């Protein structure tokens, strides 16, 4: 039996409930994407929302509709971070206590923020799915009300208010693109957008290492992935919901995937060109546009759904993004073990206007011939073409060069 879909009236009612709770986040132009796509491209900045993502919208609608008796029992949720913060904030506003189960590897800043909003944090499993099981068991054991991160009508209705804002801010929008984890955001977006503007195209994006929706669409029902591997922890969900699948299969026009390298490149572009801090899960729509995975009608709005990124992850992602953009080159160069060889090598690199970041000099590797050394270099370049020029110059000077562009 197909679940009943959320209605436009549900989303409009959710917006009234949220009026004094959430902020209307801005829509900002994105010039690099506008130039690439040949038409206006805008970013819906839910990374600037309270608690750092759109999640507070659905969490507050769900919790605020609980009875006094239910609120007295408290609420419980499971999340890698954003839903956790949304539930913690909403629970405080609704004057109920919250317990949140998070995966063992949840980013520390998200854990700290969740605690800062007043929730009690418990760790369970290594994935959101495993944390969900623990949260549901806690609800059954204690009577706390389980606040699902995506598969509930109130949550979907709350997330759908993002679309109402988009249509008011950019009434000429032709395409809305956003990430998909469990599917709550895109379900609500699609309901509101298609009800008010049936001609709008809705595109969903998943991380390639956590793409549960494409196989579900092929199977005609939600399916569980055997494993998950992505830097986009906010959408690392191994199975979309039954209710969200019903919305996606009926209302979403296209679902595509992006690699972690493409996500890193998008984050770097947002930071460098857009002066915008986003988390990996929040930037997958931008990644799909930047990588050319979708053909879109403009004006297009990409939802930047969250900005809660661990600074250590940001550092790794910046390096990964530089590598993916051809601006961070890792090479191993073999040369003769003679005085002055290292100086000559570094002089040649300097002449090519590349910047050496790290140097490691290795002469004891058994793979090396007698009288030979290997110099491991991390080099910053101006892009892929400049990297190719540098490697060609090194090889032209007689060096044996092994290139590793993958940041690890």
Coordinates of N, CA and C in Angstrom, one line a residue, residues 70-175:
X70 N 3.1 13.5 25.8 CA 4.3 13.0 25.0 C 5.5 13.8 25.3
X71 N 5.4 15.1 25.4 CA 6.6 15.9 25.7 C 7.1 15.6 27.1
X72 N 6.3 15.2 28.0 CA 6.7 14.9 29.3 C 7.6 13.6 29.3
X73 N 7.4 12.7 28.3 CA 8.2 11.5 28.2 C 9.6 11.8 27.6
X74 N 9.7 13.0 27.0 CA 11.0 13.3 26.3 C 11.0 12.8 24.9
X75 N 12.0 13.2 24.1 CA 12.1 12.7 22.7 C 13.5 12.1 22.5
X76 N 13.6 11.2 21.5 CA 14.9 10.6 21.2 C 15.1 10.6 19.7
X77 N 16.3 10.8 19.3 CA 16.6 10.8 17.8 C 17.9 10.2 17.5
X78 N 18.2 10.0 16.3 CA 19.5 9.4 15.8 C 20.0 10.3 14.7
X79 N 21.3 10.6 14.7 CA 21.8 11.5 13.6 C 23.3 11.5 13.7
X80 N 23.9 11.8 12.5 CA 25.4 12.0 12.4 C 25.7 13.5 12.9
X81 N 24.7 14.3 13.0 CA 25.0 15.6 13.5 C 23.9 16.7 13.3
X82 N 23.4 16.9 12.0 CA 22.5 18.0 11.8 C 21.1 17.8 12.4
X83 N 20.6 16.6 12.2 CA 19.3 16.3 12.8 C 19.4 16.3 14.3
X84 N 20.6 15.9 14.8 CA 20.8 15.9 16.2 C 20.7 17.3 16.8
X85 N 21.4 18.3 16.1 CA 21.3 19.7 16.5 C 19.9 20.2 16.4
X86 N 19.3 19.9 15.3 CA 17.9 20.4 15.1 C 16.9 19.9 16.1
X87 N 17.0 18.6 16.5 CA 16.2 18.1 17.5 C 16.5 18.7 18.9
X88 N 17.8 18.8 19.2 CA 18.2 19.4 20.5 C 17.7 20.8 20.6
X89 N 17.8 21.6 19.6 CA 17.3 23.0 19.6 C 15.8 23.0 19.7
X90 N 15.1 22.2 18.9 CA 13.7 22.2 18.9 C 13.1 21.7 20.2
X91 N 13.8 20.7 20.8 CA 13.3 20.2 22.1 C 13.4 21.3 23.2
X92 N 14.5 22.0 23.2 CA 14.7 23.1 24.1 C 13.6 24.2 24.0
X93 N 13.3 24.5 22.7 CA 12.2 25.5 22.5 C 10.9 25.0 22.9
X94 N 10.7 23.7 22.8 CA 9.4 23.1 23.2 C 9.4 22.6 24.6
X95 N 10.5 22.9 25.3 CA 10.6 22.5 26.8 C 10.4 21.1 27.0
X96 N 11.1 20.2 26.3 CA 11.1 18.8 26.5 C 12.6 18.3 26.5
X97 N 12.9 17.2 27.1 CA 14.3 16.8 27.1 C 14.5 15.9 25.9
X98 N 15.8 15.9 25.4 CA 16.1 15.1 24.2 C 17.3 14.2 24.5
X99 N 17.2 13.0 24.0 CA 18.4 12.1 24.0 C 18.7 11.8 22.5
X100 N 19.9 11.9 22.1 CA 20.3 11.7 20.7 C 21.4 10.7 20.6
X101 N 21.2 9.7 19.8 CA 22.1 8.6 19.5 C 22.9 9.0 18.2
X102 N 24.2 9.0 18.3 CA 25.1 9.4 17.2 C 26.1 8.3 16.9
X103 N 26.5 8.1 15.6 CA 27.5 7.1 15.3 C 28.8 7.4 16.0
X104 N 29.6 6.4 16.2 CA 30.9 6.5 16.9 C 31.8 7.6 16.3
X105 N 31.7 7.7 14.9 CA 32.6 8.6 14.2 C 32.0 9.9 13.9
X106 N 30.9 10.3 14.6 CA 30.3 11.6 14.4 C 31.3 12.7 14.6
X107 N 31.2 13.8 13.8 CA 32.2 14.9 14.0 C 32.1 15.5 15.3
X108 N 33.2 15.8 16.0 CA 33.2 16.3 17.3 C 32.5 17.6 17.5
X109 N 32.7 18.6 16.5 CA 31.9 19.8 16.6 C 30.4 19.6 16.6
X110 N 29.9 18.6 15.9 CA 28.5 18.4 15.9 C 28.0 17.8 17.2
X111 N 28.9 16.9 17.8 CA 28.6 16.3 19.1 C 28.5 17.5 20.1
X112 N 29.5 18.3 20.1 CA 29.6 19.4 21.1 C 28.4 20.3 20.9
X113 N 28.0 20.7 19.7 CA 26.9 21.6 19.5 C 25.6 20.9 19.9
X114 N 25.4 19.6 19.7 CA 24.2 19.0 20.2 C 24.1 19.0 21.7
X115 N 25.2 18.8 22.3 CA 25.2 18.9 23.8 C 25.0 20.3 24.3
X116 N 25.5 21.2 23.5 CA 25.3 22.7 23.8 C 23.9 23.1 23.8
X117 N 23.1 22.5 22.9 CA 21.7 22.8 22.8 C 20.9 22.1 23.9
X118 N 21.5 21.3 24.7 CA 20.9 20.7 25.9 C 20.5 19.3 25.8
X119 N 20.9 18.6 24.7 CA 20.5 17.2 24.5 C 21.6 16.3 25.2
X120 N 21.1 15.1 25.6 CA 22.1 14.1 26.1 C 22.5 13.2 24.9
X121 N 23.8 13.0 24.7 CA 24.3 12.3 23.6 C 24.7 10.9 24.0
X122 N 24.3 9.9 23.2 CA 24.7 8.5 23.4 C 25.4 8.1 22.1
X123 N 26.4 7.3 22.1 CA 27.0 6.8 20.9 C 26.6 5.3 20.7
X124 N 26.3 5.0 19.4 CA 25.9 3.6 19.0 C 26.2 3.4 17.6
X125 N 27.0 2.3 17.4 CA 27.2 1.9 16.0 C 28.2 2.8 15.3
X126 N 28.4 2.4 14.0 CA 29.3 3.2 13.1 C 28.6 4.0 12.0
X127 N 27.3 3.8 11.9 CA 26.5 4.4 10.9 C 25.3 5.0 11.5
X128 N 24.6 5.9 10.7 CA 23.4 6.5 11.1 C 22.3 5.4 11.2
X129 N 22.3 4.4 10.3 CA 21.3 3.3 10.4 C 21.5 2.5 11.7
X130 N 22.7 2.3 12.2 CA 22.9 1.6 13.4 C 22.4 2.4 14.6
X131 N 22.7 3.7 14.5 CA 22.3 4.6 15.6 C 20.7 4.7 15.6
X132 N 20.1 4.6 14.4 CA 18.6 4.6 14.4 C 18.0 3.5 15.1
X133 N 18.6 2.3 15.0 CA 18.2 1.1 15.7 C 18.3 1.3 17.2
X134 N 19.4 1.8 17.6 CA 19.6 2.1 19.1 C 18.6 3.1 19.6
X135 N 18.3 4.1 18.8 CA 17.3 5.2 19.2 C 15.9 4.6 19.3
X136 N 15.5 3.7 18.4 CA 14.2 3.1 18.4 C 14.1 2.2 19.6
X137 N 15.1 1.4 19.9 CA 15.1 0.6 21.0 C 15.0 1.4 22.3
X138 N 15.6 2.5 22.4 CA 15.5 3.4 23.6 C 14.1 3.9 23.7
X139 N 13.5 4.3 22.6 CA 12.1 4.8 22.6 C 11.2 3.7 23.2
X140 N 11.3 2.4 22.7 CA 10.5 1.3 23.2 C 10.7 1.1 24.7
X141 N 11.9 1.2 25.1 CA 12.3 0.9 26.5 C 11.8 1.9 27.5
X142 N 11.9 3.2 27.1 CA 11.7 4.3 28.0 C 10.4 5.1 27.8
X143 N 9.7 4.9 26.6 CA 8.5 5.7 26.3 C 8.8 7.0 25.7
X144 N 10.1 7.3 25.5 CA 10.4 8.6 24.8 C 9.9 8.5 23.3
X145 N 9.5 9.7 22.8 CA 9.0 9.8 21.4 C 10.1 9.8 20.4
X146 N 10.1 8.9 19.5 CA 11.2 8.8 18.5 C 10.9 9.9 17.4
X147 N 11.9 10.7 17.2 CA 11.8 11.8 16.1 C 12.6 11.3 15.0
X148 N 12.0 10.8 14.0 CA 12.7 10.2 12.8 C 13.3 11.4 12.0
X149 N 14.6 11.2 11.5 CA 15.2 12.2 10.8 C 14.6 12.6 9.4
X150 N 13.8 11.7 8.9 CA 13.3 12.0 7.6 C 11.9 11.4 7.3
X151 N 11.6 10.2 7.8 CA 10.5 9.5 7.3 C 9.2 9.7 8.2
X152 N 8.8 11.0 8.3 CA 7.6 11.3 9.0 C 6.9 12.5 8.3
X153 N 5.6 12.5 8.2 CA 4.9 13.6 7.5 C 5.2 15.0 8.1
X154 N 5.3 15.1 9.4 CA 5.6 16.4 10.0 C 7.0 16.9 9.7
X155 N 8.0 16.0 9.7 CA 9.4 16.3 9.3 C 9.4 16.8 7.8
X156 N 8.8 16.0 7.0 CA 8.8 16.3 5.5 C 8.1 17.7 5.3
X157 N 7.0 17.9 6.0 CA 6.3 19.2 5.9 C 7.2 20.4 6.3
X158 N 7.9 20.2 7.4 CA 8.8 21.2 7.9 C 9.9 21.5 6.9
X159 N 10.5 20.5 6.3 CA 11.6 20.7 5.3 C 11.0 21.3 4.1
X160 N 9.8 21.1 3.7 CA 9.2 21.6 2.5 C 9.1 23.1 2.5
X161 N 9.1 23.7 3.7 CA 9.1 25.2 3.8 C 10.2 25.9 3.1
X162 N 11.3 25.2 2.9 CA 12.5 25.7 2.1 C 12.0 26.1 0.7
X163 N 11.2 25.2 0.1 CA 10.7 25.5 -1.2 C 9.8 26.7 -1.3
X164 N 8.9 26.9 -0.3 CA 8.1 28.1 -0.2 C 8.9 29.4 -0.3
X165 N 10.0 29.4 0.5 CA 10.9 30.5 0.5 C 11.6 30.7 -0.9
X166 N 12.1 29.6 -1.5 CA 12.7 29.7 -2.8 C 11.8 30.3 -3.8
X167 N 10.5 29.9 -3.8 CA 9.6 30.4 -4.8 C 9.2 31.8 -4.6
X168 N 9.3 32.3 -3.4 CA 9.0 33.7 -3.1 C 10.3 34.5 -3.5
X169 N 11.5 34.0 -3.2 CA 12.7 34.8 -3.5 C 13.1 34.8 -4.9
X170 N 12.9 33.6 -5.6 CA 13.2 33.5 -7.0 C 12.0 32.9 -7.8
X171 N 10.9 33.7 -8.0 CA 9.7 33.2 -8.6 C 9.9 32.7 -10.0
X172 N 11.1 33.1 -10.6 CA 11.4 32.6 -12.0 C 12.2 31.3 -12.1
X173 N 12.4 30.7 -10.9 CA 13.2 29.5 -10.9 C 12.6 28.4 -11.8
X174 N 13.5 27.7 -12.5 CA 13.1 26.6 -13.4 C 13.6 25.2 -12.8
X175 N 14.6 25.2 -12.1 CA 15.2 24.0 -11.5 C 15.6 24.2 -10.1

